[in-house]
C-alpha positions as MATLAB code, in Angstrom:
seq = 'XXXXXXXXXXXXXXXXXXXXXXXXXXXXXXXXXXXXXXXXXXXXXXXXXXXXXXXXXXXXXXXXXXXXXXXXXXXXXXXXXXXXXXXXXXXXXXXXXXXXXXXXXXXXXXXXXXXXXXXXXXXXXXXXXXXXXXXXXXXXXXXXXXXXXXXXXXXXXXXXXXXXXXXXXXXXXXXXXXXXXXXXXXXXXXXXXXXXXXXXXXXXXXXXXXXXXXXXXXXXXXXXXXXXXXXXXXXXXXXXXXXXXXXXXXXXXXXXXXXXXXXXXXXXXXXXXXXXXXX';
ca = [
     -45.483 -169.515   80.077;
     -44.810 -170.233   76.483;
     -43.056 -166.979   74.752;
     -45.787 -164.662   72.452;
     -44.316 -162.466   69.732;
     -44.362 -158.942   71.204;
     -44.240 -157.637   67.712;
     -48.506 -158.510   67.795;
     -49.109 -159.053   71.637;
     -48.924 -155.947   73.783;
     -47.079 -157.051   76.433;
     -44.334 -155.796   78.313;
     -42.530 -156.847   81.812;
     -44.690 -153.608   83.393;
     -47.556 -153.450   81.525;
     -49.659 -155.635   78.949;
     -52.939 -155.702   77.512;
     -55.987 -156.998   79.596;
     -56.889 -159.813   77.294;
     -53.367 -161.448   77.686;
     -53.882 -161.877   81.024;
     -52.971 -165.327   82.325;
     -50.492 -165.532   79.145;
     -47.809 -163.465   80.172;
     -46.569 -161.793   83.043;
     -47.140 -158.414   83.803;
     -46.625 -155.869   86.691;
     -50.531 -154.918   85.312;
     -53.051 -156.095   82.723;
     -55.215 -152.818   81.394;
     -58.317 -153.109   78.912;
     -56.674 -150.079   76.175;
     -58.734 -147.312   74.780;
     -59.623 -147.641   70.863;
     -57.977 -144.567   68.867;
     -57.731 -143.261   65.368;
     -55.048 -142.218   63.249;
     -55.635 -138.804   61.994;
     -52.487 -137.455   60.270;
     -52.001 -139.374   56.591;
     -49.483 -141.826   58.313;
     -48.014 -141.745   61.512;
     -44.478 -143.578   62.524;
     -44.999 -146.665   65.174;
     -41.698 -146.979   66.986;
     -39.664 -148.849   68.849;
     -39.314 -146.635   71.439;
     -40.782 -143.543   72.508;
     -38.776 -140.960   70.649;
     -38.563 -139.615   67.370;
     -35.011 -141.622   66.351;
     -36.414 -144.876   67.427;
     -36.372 -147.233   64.692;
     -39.298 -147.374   62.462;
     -41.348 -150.532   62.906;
     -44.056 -149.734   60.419;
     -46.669 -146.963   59.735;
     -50.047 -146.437   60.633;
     -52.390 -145.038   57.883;
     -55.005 -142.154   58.341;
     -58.475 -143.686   59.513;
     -56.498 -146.979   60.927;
     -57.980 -147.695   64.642;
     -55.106 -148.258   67.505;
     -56.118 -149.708   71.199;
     -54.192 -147.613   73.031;
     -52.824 -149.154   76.366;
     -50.440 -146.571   78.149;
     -49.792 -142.585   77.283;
     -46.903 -140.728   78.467;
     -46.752 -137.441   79.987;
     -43.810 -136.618   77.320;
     -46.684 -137.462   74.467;
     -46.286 -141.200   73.338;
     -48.834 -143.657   73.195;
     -47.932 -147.493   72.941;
     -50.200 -149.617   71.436;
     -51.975 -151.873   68.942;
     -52.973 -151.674   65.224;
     -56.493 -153.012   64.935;
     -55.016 -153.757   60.889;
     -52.292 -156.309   61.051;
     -51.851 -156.461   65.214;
     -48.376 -154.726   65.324;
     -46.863 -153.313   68.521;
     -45.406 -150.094   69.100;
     -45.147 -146.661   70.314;
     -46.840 -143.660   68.366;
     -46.787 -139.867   68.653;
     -50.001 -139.170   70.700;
     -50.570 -136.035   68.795;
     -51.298 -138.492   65.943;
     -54.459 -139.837   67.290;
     -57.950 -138.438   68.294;
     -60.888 -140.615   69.845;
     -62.800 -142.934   66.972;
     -64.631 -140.957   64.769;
     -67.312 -141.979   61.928;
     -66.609 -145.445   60.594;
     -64.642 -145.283   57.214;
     -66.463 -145.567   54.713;
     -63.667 -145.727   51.685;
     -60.088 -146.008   50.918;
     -57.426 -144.626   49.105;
     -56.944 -146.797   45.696;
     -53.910 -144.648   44.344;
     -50.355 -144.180   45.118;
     -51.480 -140.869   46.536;
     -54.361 -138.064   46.772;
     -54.844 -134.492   47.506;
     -58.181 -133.192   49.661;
     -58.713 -129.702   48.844;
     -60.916 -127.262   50.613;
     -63.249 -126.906   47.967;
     -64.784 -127.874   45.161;
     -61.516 -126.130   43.442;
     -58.535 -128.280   42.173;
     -56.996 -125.082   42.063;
     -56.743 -124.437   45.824;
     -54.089 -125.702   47.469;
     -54.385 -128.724   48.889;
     -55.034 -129.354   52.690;
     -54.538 -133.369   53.055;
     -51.861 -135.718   50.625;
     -53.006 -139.679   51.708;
     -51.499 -142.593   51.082;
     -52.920 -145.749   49.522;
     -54.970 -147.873   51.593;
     -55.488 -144.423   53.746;
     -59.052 -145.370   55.312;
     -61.774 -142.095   55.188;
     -65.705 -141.354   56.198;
     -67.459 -139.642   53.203;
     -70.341 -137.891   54.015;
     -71.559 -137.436   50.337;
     -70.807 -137.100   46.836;
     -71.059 -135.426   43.549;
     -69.980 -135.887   40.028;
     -65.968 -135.040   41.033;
     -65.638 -135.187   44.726;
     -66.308 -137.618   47.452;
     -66.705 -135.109   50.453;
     -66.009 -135.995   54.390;
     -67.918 -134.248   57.363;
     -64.931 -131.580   57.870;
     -65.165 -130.469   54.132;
     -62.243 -131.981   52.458;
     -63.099 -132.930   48.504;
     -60.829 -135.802   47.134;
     -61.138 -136.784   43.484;
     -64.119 -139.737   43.555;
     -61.212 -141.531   40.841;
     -59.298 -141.719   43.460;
     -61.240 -143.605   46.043;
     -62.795 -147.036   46.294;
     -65.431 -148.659   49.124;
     -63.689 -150.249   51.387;
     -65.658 -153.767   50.349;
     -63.923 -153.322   46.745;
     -60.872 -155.391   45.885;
     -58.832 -154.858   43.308;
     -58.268 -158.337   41.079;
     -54.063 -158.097   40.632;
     -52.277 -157.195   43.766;
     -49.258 -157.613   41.194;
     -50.309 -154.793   39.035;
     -51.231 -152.635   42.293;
     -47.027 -153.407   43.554;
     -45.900 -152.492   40.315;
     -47.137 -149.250   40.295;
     -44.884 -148.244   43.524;
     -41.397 -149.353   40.945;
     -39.443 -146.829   41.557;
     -40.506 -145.932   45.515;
     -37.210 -145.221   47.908;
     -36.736 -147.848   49.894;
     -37.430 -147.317   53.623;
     -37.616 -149.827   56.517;
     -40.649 -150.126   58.392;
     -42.395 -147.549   55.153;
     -45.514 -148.398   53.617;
     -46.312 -145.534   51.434;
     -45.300 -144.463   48.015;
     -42.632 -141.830   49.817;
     -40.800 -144.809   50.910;
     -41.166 -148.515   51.877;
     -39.738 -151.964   52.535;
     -39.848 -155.603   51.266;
     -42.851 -156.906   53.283;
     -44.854 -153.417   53.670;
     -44.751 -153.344   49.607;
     -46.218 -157.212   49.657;
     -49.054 -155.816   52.177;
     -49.936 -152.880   50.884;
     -50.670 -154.574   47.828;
     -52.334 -157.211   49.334;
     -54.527 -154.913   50.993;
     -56.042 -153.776   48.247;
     -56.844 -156.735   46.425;
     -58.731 -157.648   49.984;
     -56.066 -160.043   51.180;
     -55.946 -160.525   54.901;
     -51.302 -160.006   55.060;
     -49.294 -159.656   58.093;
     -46.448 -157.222   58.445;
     -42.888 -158.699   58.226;
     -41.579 -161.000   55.694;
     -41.167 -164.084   58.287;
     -44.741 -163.887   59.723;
     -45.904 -163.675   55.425;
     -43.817 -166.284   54.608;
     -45.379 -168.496   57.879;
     -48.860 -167.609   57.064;
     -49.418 -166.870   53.016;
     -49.865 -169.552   50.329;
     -48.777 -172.892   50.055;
     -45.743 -174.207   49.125;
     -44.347 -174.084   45.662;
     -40.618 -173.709   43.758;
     -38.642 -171.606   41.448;
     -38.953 -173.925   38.527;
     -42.720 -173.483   38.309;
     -42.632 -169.979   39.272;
     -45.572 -167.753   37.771;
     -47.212 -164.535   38.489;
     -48.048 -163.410   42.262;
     -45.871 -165.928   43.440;
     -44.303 -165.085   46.728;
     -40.111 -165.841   46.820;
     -38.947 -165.773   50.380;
     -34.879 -165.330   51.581;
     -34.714 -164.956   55.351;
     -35.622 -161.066   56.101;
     -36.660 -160.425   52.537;
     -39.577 -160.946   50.286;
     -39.890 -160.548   46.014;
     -42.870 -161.178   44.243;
     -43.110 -162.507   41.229;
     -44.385 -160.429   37.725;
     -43.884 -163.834   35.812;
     -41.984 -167.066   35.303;
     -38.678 -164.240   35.064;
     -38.865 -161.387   36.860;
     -39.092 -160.127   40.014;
     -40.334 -156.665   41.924;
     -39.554 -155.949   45.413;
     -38.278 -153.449   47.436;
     -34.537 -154.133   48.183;
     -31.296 -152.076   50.074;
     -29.065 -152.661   47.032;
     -31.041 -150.756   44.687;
     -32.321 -148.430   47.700;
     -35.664 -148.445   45.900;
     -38.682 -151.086   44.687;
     -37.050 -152.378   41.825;
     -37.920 -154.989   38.809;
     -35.032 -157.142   38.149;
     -34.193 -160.707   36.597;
     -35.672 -163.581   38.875;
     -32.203 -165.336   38.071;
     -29.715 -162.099   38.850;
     -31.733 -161.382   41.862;
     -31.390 -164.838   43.000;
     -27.778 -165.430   42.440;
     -26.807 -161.758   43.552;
     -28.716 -162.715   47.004;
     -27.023 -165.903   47.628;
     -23.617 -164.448   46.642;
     -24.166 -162.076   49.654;
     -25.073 -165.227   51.667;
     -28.378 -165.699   51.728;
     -30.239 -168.600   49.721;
     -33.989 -168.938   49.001;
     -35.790 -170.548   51.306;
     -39.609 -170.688   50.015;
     -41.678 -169.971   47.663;
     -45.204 -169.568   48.303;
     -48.312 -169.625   45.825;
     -51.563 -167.780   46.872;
];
């Protein structure tokens, strides 16, 4: 049988998801149960423990099929978002509840109790944080538990922002955090898709898979805004013909630096450019 990623096929050599059946080999092939994030992001691991390394994060209101759950708590499974494999905190997750009906469209929000901004807050999301409001007034978009978010804050989840540029640059600044995809910390290719995200652009998870499946092919002379600039394990995107914005280890943060210092400062550590992609 021809090798599937296991980063997006649930499959391991004792267990594996029903559908895959006939694809790989398996001690046994189950169907999976379809969860929901409920905590405003939740770590998928590795490995079921807490100092597993962090693949990526799951967002409140995100759906996960669910495939095995351990007795010490850990559920291993699949985003319904991007497909990505991995092991969760069960505790994170509670059966499918109302369909979202909107998403966070800032860095981050507060859900208070009440109609008071002066109470103190019982929820902090995350952009691109997914939510069922049950109704509305002039300040607050309201869900069935209760919880009033500013409406400025929130968008339907059929509107796309036009710049997913302008939506990246607003996390300059973030820590830097592998596997992260919020603005308390996150890496090359979760900056690229969270961005994408809003702007209503279908983006995989890790930089190889974006730079496989995003755009077509262009180069660093005609480089222009929104461009994608690929090095193997890393992704920049482009704010113009000279500058570029990405999350990076050397400045441990999402920085805006020189296309041409970024560039040669990369391949001095070894590591030359290998696409450039145009969406």
């Amino acid at each position: 049988m021809a090798a599937l990623d296991p980063r997006i096929n649930p499959y391991r050599s004792d267990i594996a998801a029903k559908y895959l059946q006939g694809k790989v080999e398996a001690a046994r092939f189950v169907d999976g149960e379809r969860r929901e994030v409920i905590r405003a992001s939740a770590p998928l691991r590795s490995a079921p423990t807490h100092e597993a390394r962090l693949l990526t994060e799951a967002l409140m209101g995100e759906r996960v099929i669910v495939y095995e759950t351990t007795e010490e708590g850990w559920a291993w499974g699949q985003l319904e978002s991007d497909g990505y494999v991995g092991w969760l905190s069960a505790s994170a997750l509670a059966g499918s509840g109302a369909a979202p009906t909107h998403k966070v469209a800032v860095l981050r929000t507060l859900g208070f109790p009440g109609v008071d901004i002066k109470l103190p807050p019982a929820a902090a999301l995350p952009m691109g944080a997914l939510l069922a409001i049950a109704r509305e007034d002039e300040r607050f978009a309201i869900t069935p538990s209760g919880l009033h978010f500013p409406r400025l804050h929130l968008a339907l989840l059929k509107e796309k922002k036009s710049d997913f540029v302008a939506i990246a640059e607003l996390f300059a600044g973030t820590p830097y955090l592998w596997g992260g995809k919020t603005s308390l910390g996150l890496d090359c290719s979760g900056l690229v898709q969270v961005a994408m995200q809003a702007a209503g652009i279908a983006c995989p998870r890790d930089s190889d898979m974006q730079e496989a499946t995003l755009g077509r092919p262009s180069t660093l002379a005609e480089l222009r805004r929104g461009d994608l600039v690929f090095w193997k394990g890393h992704v920049a995107i482009a704010r113009n013909s000279a500058s570029l914005l990405h999350a990076n280890a050397h400045h441990i943060s999402v920085a805006i630096e020189p296309a041409a210092e970024a560039i040669a400062r990369i391949k001095a550590a070894g590591n030359d450019v290998s696409s450039v992609k145009r969406l």
